[in-house]
Every structure is written in structure tokens, then in C-alpha cells.
mmCIF file of C-alpha atoms in Angstrom:
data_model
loop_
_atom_site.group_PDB
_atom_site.id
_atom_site.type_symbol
_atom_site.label_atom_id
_atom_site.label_comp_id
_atom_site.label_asym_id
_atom_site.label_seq_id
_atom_site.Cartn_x
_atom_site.Cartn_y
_atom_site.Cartn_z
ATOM 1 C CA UNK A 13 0.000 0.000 0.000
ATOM 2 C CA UNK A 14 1.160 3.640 -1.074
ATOM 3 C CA UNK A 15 1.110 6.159 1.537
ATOM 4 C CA UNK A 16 -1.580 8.675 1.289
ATOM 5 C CA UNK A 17 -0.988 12.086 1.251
ATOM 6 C CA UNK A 18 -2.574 15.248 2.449
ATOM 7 C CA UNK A 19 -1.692 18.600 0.693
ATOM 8 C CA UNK A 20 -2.026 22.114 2.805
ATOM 9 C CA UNK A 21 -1.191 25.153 0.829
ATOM 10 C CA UNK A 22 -1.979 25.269 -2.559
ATOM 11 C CA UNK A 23 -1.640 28.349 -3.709
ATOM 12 C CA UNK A 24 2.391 28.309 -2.576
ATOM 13 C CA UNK A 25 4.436 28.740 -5.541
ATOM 14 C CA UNK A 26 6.463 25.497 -4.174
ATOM 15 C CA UNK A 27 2.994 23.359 -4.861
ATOM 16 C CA UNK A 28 4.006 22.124 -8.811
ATOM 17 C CA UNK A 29 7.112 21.099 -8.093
ATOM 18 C CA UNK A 30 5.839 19.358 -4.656
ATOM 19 C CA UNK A 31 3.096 17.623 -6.668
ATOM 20 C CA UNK A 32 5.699 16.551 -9.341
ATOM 21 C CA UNK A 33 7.708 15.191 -6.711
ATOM 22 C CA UNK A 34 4.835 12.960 -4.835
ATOM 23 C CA UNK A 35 4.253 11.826 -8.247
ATOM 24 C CA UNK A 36 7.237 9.823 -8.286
ATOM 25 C CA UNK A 37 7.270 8.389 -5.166
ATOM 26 C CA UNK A 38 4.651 5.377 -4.016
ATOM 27 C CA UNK A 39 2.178 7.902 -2.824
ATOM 28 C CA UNK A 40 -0.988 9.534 -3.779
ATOM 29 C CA UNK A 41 -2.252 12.930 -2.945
ATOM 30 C CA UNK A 42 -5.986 11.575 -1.858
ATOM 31 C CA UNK A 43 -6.810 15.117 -0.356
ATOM 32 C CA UNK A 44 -5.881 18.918 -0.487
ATOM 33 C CA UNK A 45 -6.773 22.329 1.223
ATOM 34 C CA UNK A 46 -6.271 26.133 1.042
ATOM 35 C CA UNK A 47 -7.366 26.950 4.127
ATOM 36 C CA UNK A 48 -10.366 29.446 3.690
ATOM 37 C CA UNK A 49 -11.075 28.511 0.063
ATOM 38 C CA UNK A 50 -12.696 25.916 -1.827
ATOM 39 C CA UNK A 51 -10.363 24.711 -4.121
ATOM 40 C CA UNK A 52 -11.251 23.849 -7.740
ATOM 41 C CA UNK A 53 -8.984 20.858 -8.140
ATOM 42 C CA UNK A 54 -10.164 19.666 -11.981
ATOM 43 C CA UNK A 55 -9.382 23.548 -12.678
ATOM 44 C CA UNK A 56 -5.932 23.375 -10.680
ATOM 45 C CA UNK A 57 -3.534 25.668 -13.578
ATOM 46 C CA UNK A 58 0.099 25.396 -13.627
ATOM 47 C CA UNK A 59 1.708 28.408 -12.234
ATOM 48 C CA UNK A 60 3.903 30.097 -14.955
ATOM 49 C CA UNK A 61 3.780 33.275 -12.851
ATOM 50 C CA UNK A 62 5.974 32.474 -10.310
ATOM 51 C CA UNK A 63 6.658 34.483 -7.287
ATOM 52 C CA UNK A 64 10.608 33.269 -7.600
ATOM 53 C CA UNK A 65 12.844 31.353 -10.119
ATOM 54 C CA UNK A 66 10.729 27.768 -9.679
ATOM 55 C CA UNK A 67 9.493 26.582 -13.348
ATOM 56 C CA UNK A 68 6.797 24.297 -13.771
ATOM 57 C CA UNK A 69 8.411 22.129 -16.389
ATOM 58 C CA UNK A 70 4.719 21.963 -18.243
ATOM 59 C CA UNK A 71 3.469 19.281 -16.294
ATOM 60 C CA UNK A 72 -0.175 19.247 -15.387
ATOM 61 C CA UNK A 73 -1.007 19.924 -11.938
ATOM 62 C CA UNK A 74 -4.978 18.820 -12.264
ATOM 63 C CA UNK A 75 -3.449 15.308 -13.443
ATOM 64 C CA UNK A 76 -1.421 14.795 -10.515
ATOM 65 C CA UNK A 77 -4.386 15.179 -7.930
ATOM 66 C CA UNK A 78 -7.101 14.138 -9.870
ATOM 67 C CA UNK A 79 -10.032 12.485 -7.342
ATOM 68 C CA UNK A 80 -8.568 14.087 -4.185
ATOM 69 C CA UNK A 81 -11.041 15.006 -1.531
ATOM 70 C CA UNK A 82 -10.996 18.834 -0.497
ATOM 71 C CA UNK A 83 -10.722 20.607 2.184
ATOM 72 C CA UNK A 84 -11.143 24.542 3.260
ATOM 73 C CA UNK A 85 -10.208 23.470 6.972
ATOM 74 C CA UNK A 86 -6.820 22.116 7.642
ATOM 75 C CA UNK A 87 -7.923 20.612 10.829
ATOM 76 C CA UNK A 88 -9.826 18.766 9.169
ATOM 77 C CA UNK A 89 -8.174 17.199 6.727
ATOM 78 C CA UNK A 90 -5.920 15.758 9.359
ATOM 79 C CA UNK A 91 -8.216 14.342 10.983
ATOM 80 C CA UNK A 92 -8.980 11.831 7.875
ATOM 81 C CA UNK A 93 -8.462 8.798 8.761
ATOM 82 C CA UNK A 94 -7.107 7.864 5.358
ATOM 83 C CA UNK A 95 -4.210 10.379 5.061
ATOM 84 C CA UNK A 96 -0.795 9.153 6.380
ATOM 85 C CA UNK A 97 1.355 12.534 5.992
ATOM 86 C CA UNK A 98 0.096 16.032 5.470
ATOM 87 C CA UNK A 99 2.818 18.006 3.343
ATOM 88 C CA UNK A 100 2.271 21.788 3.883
ATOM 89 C CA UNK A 101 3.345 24.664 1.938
ATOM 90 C CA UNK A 102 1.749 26.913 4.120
ATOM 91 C CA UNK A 103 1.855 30.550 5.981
ATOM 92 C CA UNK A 104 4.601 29.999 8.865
ATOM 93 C CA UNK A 105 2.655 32.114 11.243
ATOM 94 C CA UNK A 106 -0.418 29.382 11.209
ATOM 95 C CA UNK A 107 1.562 26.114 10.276
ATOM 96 C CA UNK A 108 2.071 25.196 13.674
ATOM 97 C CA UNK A 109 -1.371 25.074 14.455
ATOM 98 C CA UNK A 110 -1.679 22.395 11.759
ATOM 99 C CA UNK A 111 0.993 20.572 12.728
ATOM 100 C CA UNK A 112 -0.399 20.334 16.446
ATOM 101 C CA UNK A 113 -3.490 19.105 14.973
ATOM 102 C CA UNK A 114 -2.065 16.710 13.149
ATOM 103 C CA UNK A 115 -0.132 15.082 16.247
ATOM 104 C CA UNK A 116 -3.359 14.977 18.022
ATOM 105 C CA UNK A 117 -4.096 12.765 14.838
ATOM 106 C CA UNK A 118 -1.294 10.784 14.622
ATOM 107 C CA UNK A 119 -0.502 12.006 11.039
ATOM 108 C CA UNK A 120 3.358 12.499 10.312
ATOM 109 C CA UNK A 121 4.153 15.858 8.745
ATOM 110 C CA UNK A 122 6.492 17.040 5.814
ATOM 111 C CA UNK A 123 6.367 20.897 6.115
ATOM 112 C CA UNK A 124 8.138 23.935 3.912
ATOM 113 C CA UNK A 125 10.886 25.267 5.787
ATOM 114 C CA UNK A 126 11.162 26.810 8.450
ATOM 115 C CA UNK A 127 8.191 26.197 9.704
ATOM 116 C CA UNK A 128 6.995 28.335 12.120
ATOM 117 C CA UNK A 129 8.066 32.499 12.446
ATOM 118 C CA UNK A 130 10.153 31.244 15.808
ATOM 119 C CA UNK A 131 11.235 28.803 17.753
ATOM 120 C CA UNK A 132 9.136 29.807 20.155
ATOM 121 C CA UNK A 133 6.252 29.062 18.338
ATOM 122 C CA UNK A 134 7.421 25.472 17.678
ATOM 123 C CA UNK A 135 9.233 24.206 20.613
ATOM 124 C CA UNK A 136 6.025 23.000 22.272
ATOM 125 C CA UNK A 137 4.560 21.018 19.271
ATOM 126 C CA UNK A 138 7.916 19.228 18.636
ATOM 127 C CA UNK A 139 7.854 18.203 22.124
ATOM 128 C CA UNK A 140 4.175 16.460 21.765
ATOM 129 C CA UNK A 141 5.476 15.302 18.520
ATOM 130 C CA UNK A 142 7.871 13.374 19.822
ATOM 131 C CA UNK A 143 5.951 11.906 23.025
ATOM 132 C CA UNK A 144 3.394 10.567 20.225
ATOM 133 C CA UNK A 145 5.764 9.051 18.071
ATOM 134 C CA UNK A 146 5.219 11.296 15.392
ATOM 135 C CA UNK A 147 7.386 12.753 12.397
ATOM 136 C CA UNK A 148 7.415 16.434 11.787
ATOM 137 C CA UNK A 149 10.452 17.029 9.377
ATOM 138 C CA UNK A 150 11.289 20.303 7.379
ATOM 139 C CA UNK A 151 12.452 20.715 3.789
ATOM 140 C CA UNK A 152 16.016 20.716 4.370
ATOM 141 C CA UNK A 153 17.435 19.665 0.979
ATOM 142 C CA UNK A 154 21.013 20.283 1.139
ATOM 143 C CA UNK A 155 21.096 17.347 3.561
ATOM 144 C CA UNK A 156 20.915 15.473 0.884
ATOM 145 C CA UNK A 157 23.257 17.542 -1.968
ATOM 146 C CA UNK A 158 26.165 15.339 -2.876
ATOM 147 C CA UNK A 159 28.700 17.717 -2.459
ATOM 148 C CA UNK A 160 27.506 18.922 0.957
ATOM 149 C CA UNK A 161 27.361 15.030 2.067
ATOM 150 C CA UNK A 162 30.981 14.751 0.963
ATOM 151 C CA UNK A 163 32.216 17.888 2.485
ATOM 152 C CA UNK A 164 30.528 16.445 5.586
ATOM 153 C CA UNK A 165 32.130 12.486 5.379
ATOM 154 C CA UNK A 166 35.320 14.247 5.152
ATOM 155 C CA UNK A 167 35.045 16.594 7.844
ATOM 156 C CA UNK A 168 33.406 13.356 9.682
ATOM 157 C CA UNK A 169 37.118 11.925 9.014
ATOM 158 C CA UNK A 170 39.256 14.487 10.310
ATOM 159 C CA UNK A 171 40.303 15.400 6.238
ATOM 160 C CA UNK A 172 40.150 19.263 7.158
ATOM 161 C CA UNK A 173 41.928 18.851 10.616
ATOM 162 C CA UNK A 174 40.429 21.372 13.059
ATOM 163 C CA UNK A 175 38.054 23.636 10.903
ATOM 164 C CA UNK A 176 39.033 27.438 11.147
ATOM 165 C CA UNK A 177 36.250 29.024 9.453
ATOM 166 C CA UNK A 178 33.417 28.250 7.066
ATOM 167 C CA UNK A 179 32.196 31.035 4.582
ATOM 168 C CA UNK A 180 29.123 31.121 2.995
ATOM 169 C CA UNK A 181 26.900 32.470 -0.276
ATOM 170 C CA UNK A 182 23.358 32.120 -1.726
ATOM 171 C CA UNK A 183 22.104 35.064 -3.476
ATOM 172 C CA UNK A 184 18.832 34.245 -5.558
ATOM 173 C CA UNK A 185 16.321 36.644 -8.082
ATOM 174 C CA UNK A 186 15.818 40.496 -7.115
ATOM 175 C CA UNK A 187 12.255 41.139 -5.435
ATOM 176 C CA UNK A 188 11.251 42.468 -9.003
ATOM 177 C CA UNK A 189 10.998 38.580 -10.170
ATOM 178 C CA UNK A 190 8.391 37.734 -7.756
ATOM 179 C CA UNK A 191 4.958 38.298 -6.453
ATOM 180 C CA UNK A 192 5.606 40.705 -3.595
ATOM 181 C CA UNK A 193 1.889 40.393 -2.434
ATOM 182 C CA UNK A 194 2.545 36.765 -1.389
ATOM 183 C CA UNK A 195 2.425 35.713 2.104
ATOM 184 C CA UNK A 196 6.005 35.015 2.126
ATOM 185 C CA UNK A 197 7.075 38.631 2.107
ATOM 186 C CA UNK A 198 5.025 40.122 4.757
ATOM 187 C CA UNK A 199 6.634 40.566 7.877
ATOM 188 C CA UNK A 200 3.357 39.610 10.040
ATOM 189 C CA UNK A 201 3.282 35.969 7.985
ATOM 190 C CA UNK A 202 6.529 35.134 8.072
ATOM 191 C CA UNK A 203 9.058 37.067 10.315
ATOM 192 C CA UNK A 204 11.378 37.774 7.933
ATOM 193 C CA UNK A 205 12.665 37.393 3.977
ATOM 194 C CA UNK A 206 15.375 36.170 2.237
ATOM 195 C CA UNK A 207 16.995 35.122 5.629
ATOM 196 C CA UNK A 208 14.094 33.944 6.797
ATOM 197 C CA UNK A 209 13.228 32.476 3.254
ATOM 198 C CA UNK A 210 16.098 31.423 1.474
ATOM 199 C CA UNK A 211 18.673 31.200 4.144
ATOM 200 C CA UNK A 212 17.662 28.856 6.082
ATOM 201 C CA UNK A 213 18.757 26.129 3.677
ATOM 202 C CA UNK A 214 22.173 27.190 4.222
ATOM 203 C CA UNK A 215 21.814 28.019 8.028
ATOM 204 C CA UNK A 216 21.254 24.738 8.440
ATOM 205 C CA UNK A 217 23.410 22.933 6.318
ATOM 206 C CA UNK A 218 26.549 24.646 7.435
ATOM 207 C CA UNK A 219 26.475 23.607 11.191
ATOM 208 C CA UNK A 220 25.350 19.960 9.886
ATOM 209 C CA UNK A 221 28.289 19.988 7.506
ATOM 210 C CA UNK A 222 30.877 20.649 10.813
ATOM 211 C CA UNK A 223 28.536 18.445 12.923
ATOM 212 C CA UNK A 224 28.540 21.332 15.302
ATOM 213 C CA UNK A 225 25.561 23.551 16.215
ATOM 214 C CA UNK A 226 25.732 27.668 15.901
ATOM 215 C CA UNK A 227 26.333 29.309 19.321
ATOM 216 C CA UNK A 228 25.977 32.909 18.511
ATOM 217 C CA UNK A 229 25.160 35.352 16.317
ATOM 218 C CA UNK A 230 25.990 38.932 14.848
ATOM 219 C CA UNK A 231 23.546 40.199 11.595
ATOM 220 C CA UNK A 232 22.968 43.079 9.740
ATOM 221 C CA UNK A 233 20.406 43.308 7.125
ATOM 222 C CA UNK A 234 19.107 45.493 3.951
ATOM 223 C CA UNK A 235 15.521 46.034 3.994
ATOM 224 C CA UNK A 236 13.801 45.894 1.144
ATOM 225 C CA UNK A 237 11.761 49.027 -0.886
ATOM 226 C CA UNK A 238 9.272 46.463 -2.370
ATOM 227 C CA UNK A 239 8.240 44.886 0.690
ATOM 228 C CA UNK A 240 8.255 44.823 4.678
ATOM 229 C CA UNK A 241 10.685 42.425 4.341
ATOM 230 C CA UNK A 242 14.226 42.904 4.463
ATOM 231 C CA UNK A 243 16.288 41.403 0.751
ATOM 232 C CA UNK A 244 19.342 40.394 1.820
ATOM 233 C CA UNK A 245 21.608 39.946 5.287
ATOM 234 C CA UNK A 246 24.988 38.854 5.940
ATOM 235 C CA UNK A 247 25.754 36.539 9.334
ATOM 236 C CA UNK A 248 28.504 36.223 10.922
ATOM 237 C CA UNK A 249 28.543 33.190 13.659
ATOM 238 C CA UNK A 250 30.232 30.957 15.956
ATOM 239 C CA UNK A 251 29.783 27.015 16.579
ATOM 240 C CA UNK A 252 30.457 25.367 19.792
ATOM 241 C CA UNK A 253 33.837 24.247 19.309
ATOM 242 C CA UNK A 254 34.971 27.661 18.106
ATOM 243 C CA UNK A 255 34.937 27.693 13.963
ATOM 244 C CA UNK A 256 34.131 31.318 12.710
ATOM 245 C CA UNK A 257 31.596 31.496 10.188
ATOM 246 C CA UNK A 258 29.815 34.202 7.426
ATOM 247 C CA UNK A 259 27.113 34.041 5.547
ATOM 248 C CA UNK A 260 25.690 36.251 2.467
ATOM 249 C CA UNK A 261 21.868 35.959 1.592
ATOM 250 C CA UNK A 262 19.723 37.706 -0.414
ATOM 251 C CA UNK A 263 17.206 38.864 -3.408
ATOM 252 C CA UNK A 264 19.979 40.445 -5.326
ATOM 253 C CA UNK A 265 20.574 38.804 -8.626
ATOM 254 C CA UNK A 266 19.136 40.881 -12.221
ATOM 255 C CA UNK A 267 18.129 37.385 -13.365
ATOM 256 C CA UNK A 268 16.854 34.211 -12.721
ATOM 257 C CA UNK A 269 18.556 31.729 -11.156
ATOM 258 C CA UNK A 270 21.268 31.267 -8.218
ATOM 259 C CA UNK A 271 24.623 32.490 -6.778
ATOM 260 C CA UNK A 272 26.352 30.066 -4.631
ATOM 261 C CA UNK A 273 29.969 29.933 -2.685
ATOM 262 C CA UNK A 274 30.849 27.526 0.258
ATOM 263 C CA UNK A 275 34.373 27.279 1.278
ATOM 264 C CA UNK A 276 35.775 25.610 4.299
ATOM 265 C CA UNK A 277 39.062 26.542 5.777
ATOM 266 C CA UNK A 278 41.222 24.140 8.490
ATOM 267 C CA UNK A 279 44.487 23.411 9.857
ATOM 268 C CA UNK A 280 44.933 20.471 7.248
ATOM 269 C CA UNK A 281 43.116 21.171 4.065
ATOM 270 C CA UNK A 282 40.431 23.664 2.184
ATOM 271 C CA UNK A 283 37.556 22.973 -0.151
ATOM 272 C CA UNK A 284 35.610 26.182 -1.997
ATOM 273 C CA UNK A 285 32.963 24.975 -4.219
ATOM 274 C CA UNK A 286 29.703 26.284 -5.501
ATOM 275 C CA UNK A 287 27.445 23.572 -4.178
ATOM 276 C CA UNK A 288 24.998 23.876 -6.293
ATOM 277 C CA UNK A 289 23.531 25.056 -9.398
ATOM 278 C CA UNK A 290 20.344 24.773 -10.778
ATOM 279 C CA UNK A 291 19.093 23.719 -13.953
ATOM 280 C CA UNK A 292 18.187 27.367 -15.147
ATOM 281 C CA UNK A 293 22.337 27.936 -15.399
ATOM 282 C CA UNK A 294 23.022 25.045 -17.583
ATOM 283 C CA UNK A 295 25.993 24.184 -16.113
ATOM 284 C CA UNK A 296 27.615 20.789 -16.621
ATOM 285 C CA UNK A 297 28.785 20.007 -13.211
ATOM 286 C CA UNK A 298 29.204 21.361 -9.612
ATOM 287 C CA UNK A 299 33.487 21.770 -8.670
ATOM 288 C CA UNK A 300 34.670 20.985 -5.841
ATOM 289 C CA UNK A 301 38.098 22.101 -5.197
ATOM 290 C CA UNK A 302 40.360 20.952 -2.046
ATOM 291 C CA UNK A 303 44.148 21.726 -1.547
ATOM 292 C CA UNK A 304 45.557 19.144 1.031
ATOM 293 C CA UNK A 305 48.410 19.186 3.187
ATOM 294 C CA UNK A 306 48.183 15.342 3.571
ATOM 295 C CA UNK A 307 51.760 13.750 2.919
ATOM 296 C CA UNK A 308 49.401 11.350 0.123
ATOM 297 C CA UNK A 309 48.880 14.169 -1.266
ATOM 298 C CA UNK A 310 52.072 15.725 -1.673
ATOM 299 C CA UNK A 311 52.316 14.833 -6.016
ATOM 300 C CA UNK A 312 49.069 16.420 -6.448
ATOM 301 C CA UNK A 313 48.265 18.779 -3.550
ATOM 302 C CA UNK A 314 45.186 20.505 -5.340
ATOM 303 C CA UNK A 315 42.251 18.368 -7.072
ATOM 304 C CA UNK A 316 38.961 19.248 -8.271
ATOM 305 C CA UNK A 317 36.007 16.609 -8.176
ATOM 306 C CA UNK A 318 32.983 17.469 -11.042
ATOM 307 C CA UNK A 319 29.982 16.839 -9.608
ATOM 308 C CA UNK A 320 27.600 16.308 -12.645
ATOM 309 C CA UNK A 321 24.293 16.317 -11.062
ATOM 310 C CA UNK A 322 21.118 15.046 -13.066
ATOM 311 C CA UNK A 323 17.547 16.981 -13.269
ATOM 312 C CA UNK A 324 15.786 13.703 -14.503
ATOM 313 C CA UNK A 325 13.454 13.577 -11.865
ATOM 314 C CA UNK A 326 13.259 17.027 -10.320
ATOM 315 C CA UNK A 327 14.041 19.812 -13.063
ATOM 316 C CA UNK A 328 13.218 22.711 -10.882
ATOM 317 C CA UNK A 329 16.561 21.853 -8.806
ATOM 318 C CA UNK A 330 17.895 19.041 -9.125
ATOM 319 C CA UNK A 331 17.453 15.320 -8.424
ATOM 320 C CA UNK A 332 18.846 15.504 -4.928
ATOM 321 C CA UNK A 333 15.685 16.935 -3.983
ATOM 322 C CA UNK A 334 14.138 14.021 -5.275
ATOM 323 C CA UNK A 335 16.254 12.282 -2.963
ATOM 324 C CA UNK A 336 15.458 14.267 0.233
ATOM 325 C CA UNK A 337 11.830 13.565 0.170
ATOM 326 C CA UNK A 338 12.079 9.534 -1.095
ATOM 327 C CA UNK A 339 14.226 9.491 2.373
ATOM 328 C CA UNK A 340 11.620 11.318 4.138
ATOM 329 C CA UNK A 341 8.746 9.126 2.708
ATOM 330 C CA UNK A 342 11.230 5.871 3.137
ATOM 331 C CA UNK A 343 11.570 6.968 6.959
ATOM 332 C CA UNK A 344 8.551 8.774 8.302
ATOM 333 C CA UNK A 345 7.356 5.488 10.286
ATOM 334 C CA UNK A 346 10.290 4.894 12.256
ATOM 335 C CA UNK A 347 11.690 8.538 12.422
ATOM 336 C CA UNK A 348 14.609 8.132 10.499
ATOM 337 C CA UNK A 349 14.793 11.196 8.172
ATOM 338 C CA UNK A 350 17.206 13.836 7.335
ATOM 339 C CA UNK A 351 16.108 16.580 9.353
ATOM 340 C CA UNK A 352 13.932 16.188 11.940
ATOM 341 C CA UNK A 353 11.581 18.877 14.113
ATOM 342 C CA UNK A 354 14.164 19.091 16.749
ATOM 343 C CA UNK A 355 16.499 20.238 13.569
ATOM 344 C CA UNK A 356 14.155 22.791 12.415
ATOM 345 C CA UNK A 357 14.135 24.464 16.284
ATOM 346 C CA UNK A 358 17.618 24.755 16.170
ATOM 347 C CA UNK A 359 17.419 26.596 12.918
ATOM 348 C CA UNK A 360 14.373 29.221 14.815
ATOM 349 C CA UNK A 361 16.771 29.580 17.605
ATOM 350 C CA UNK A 362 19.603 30.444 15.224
ATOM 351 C CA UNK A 363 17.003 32.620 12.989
ATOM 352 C CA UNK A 364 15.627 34.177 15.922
ATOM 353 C CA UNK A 365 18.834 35.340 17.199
ATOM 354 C CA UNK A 366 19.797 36.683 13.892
ATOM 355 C CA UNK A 367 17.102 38.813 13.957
ATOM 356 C CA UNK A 368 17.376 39.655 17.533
ATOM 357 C CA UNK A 369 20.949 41.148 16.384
ATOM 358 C CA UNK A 370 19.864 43.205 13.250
ATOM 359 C CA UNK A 371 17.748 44.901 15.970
ATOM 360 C CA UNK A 372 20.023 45.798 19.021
ATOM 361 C CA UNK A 373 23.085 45.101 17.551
ATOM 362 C CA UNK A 374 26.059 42.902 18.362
ATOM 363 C CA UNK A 375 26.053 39.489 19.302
ATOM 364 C CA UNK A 376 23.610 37.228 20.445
ATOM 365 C CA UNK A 377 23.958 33.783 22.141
ATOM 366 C CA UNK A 378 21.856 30.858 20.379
ATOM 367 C CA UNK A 379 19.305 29.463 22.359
ATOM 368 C CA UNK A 380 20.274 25.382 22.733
#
């Protein structure tokens, strides 16, 4: 037996490419909901306006739900007896209230990153989550990128020796490219913007890299003219054990598509690579360079590996997003999945001291 899917949030831009994804998997989307609104779901277009760089890859969205029930209340679509997961790509102010409802229901949870506006609003649910044995898991891809997982075996290995500092870079479309009136960019919704949108991919995947959480913060941010929002901020951080970290992210690029930098710096070796590209930039592969001072290495101290990722089964970015949810949907049951809801706290605690710091100024310890 597949498992059975409920969909909250249908009119996120993220909802194609979602549906595209379940489609591939051994699951069926056998009921959806905007809350408020009685969806239409024969009538269900593609979206070729998108609020950000996500294409739709001209597949047919009405197809890929056809016969699911519908629901304007999200509470309760949970409380269907017949749906196994409920994947929302929903409004982060009111997404916890969902997910609450759907512990109370024993249905696991899949939910857009990151969530909830803070930590605070989360910490309670993922505590009842966890005394009922149930899943909540956010969309943390790069868990699953293949250069990230080697960066992180090799760290794992003691390749890099003690890690200095870790720099990072994701820049994505100017606010011009997207739909400004979404819920996403309204500080009320959703806290923040492109930290609180984009970076969180990153803000998590750089402590999970070292295998060592973020103990404090200092941010400053540019606020945004188009909305209440701000469009970019730069981090800088600390980890437990004492490796210095920046991060750059923001709506800055005059087209579509993605500007990416990671490079780690230790006593032993350093790696700077892109990470990732997407399939809007055509390139053939993702580099990954790393200069060595391992004696084995001594004939060749610098190498680059090409990373040629495929787009077969997820165009919009690549197929190791394919991968991230067929290891969610592989290990919802047992809890074994790539992030988990005591992952996507962390990341509030880390966001919410970000923010805390664009605000007073200076640092700001991470709540652990």
C-alpha cells in the first residue's frame, strides 16, 4: 500500500514542483486544502507566474491530484483517517497550528521550511510530537546535496583537521521577479525574507556539515523598498567548538537563477565549491576544489572533483531533492529522516537570534 498524502497550501508557488515530486514516489495525494477557500482541483492551472525562479516544467497539476477530496479546513483534513502525511506549503505564522493538529491525529508531517516564524512558536509542538511518536520534518534539501554530504564524510574523518572558518553564499532573483503580495514577504506571515526564506537552507546545512551547532550570532540586514521584508543579510557566527563562520543571503541577482559559494578553511586542508547550481544555469557540473596538506597528497596537492548532477526527476533543482523527500517518505514510520523537528528548532533559535541582532546590535547567544 502507497502512503496517502494530504496537501495544505496550494496556492504556494512550491505546490508544482511538490506535486511533481509525490508523483514519483509510491504515494498519492488523496486530499488537499487552502485553508479558507474551496479549491477547484479539476481547474488546478500550472503556475507560470511564479513568485521566484521555480518553473513548472509543463506538467499538469490537475493530473497529478485528480479524485482528491478537499478541504477549506486544515484541521480537518488531518483528521482523515485515510491520510498518512500532510505536506504543507503553508503561511509559517499558522503552520504550527496544523501541525499540532495533526499530532493529536497521529498524522506524520512534511512541512516547507522553516516552519513556524520562531522557535518559540514550535518548541512545544515538537515536544508532543515526539511523546506521540510522530514525524514532523522540514524541507532541508542540502542534507541530501552530494557535495555537501561529501564535504561532511570528510570533515566526519578528520580530512580538514580542526576547521578554522566556514564562509558562505546564496544570493537568488531580485524582489522584481516575484509576487511581492505573497504571504512570504510580509513581515506579520513570516518574520522575515530572504533570511528567513532562502537562508535557512544554508543556516542549516553549514552547522550539519561541521557536525557542530551555531552558538551565537551577529547580523545586519538590507531592507527591502518592495516589501516589509528585508532582501538580503549577511551573518557572521560561531559554533560550539569555536569555527568562525559568514554568511551572504539575499534577493539580489538581475536574473533568474542562483549564486552560490561555500568554502571551508582548516588546519589540514580547504575545499571552496559552488554547491549547487540549478538547472536554469546550464551548467555541466558542480566543482569541488580541495588543496591538502596530507603527505598522500604531496604529487598532487590541489584536485577538483565534477559533480555532474542530473535533473531527470526534479528539473526545478535538481534530483537531490528528489532524494530528500524519497528518504523522508522511506523513513517517516520509524523517524529516520534527514532533518527532523528538533532540527528545524535549532534553525528558529539560530534565525531568531539573527534577527534579535539586526535589531540591538552585536552578538547574540543561540538558544540550545
Amino acid at each position: 500500500m502507497g502512503v496517502n498524502i494530504g496537501y495544505v497550501g496550494v496556492d504556494h508557488h512550491h505546490r508544482d514542483p511538490y506535486f511533481a515530486v509525490a508523483s514519483e514516489l509510491d504515494a498519492t495525494v488523496t486530499a488537499v486544502c487552502e485553508p479558507g477557500r474551496q479549491v477547484d482541483i479539476e481547474n488546478i492551472a500550472a503556475m507560470d507566474e511564479r513568485p521566484d525562479e521555480i518553473t513548472t516544467e509543463g506538467q499538469n497539476a490537475a493530473e497529478l491530484v485528480a479524485g482528491a477530496a478537499v478541504y477549506e479546513d486544515p484541521h480537518r483534513l488531518v483528521a482523515d483517517e485515510s491520510v498518512d502525511v500532510v505536506w504543507i506549503t503553508y503561511r509559517s505564522d499558522e503552520t504550527p497550528a496544523i501541525i499540532e493538529s495533526a499530532v493529536e491525529n497521529g498524522v506524520h508531517v512534511v512541512s516547507e521550511k522553516p516552519i513556524a516564524r520562531t522557535a518559540a512558536d514550535l518548541e512545544d509542538i515538537a515536544e508532543r510530537a515526539k511523546q506521540a511518536g510522530v514525524t514532523v520534518s522540514p524541507t532541508m534539501y542540502y542534507r541530501r546535496n552530494p557535495v555537501a554530504m561529501e564535504l561532511k564524510n570528510r570533515v566526519a574523518d578528520g580530512f580538514f583537521g580542526d576547521v578554522w572558518t566556514v564562509d558562505g553564499r546564496f544570493n537568488a532573483s531580485q524582489l522584481s521577479y516575484r509576487d511581492t503580495d505573497h504571504y512570504i514577504y510580509d513581515r506579520e506571515t513570516s518574520r522575515g525574507g530572504a533570511l528567513q526564506w532562502i537562508g535557512p537552507h544554508w543556516v542549516d546545512m553549514m552547522p550539519w556539515i561541521l557536525d557542530d551547532p551555531i552558538a551565537r550570532v551577529n547580523a545586519r540586514f538590507h531592507e527591502a523598498d518592495e516589501a516589509d521584508v528585508e532582501a538580503g543579510a549577511v551573518l557572521q557566527f560561531e559554533t560550539h567548538e569555536g569555527t568562525l563562520g559568514t554568511y551572504h543571503s539575499g534577493y539580489y541577482l538581475s536574473d533568474r537563477g542562483k549564486d552560490t559559494h561555500f568554502g571551508l578553511y582548516g588546519t589540514d586542508a580547504q575545499a571552496l565549491t559552488p554547491l549547487h547550481h540549478d538547472a536554469l544555469q546550464h551548467e555541466p557540473t558542480v566543482p569541488l576544489n580541495i588543496t591538502s596538506e596530507d603527505p598522500e597528497w604531496t604529487a598532487a596537492p590541489k584536485r577538483t572533483v565534477e559533480f555532474e548532477f542530473t535533473y531527470n526527476r526534479f528539473p526545478a533543482w535538481g534530483d537531490f531533492v528528489q532524494d530528500y523527500f524519497e528518504a523522508f517518505f522511506d523513513g517517516y514510520e520509524s523517524g529516520d529522516v534527514p532533518a527532523t523537528v528538533d532540527d528545524a528548532v535549532q534553525l528558529l533559535r539560530v534565525l531568531d537570534a539573527a534577527y534579535e541582532s539586526g535589531e540591538r546590535g552585536g552578538w547574540v547567544e543561540v538558544e540550545n
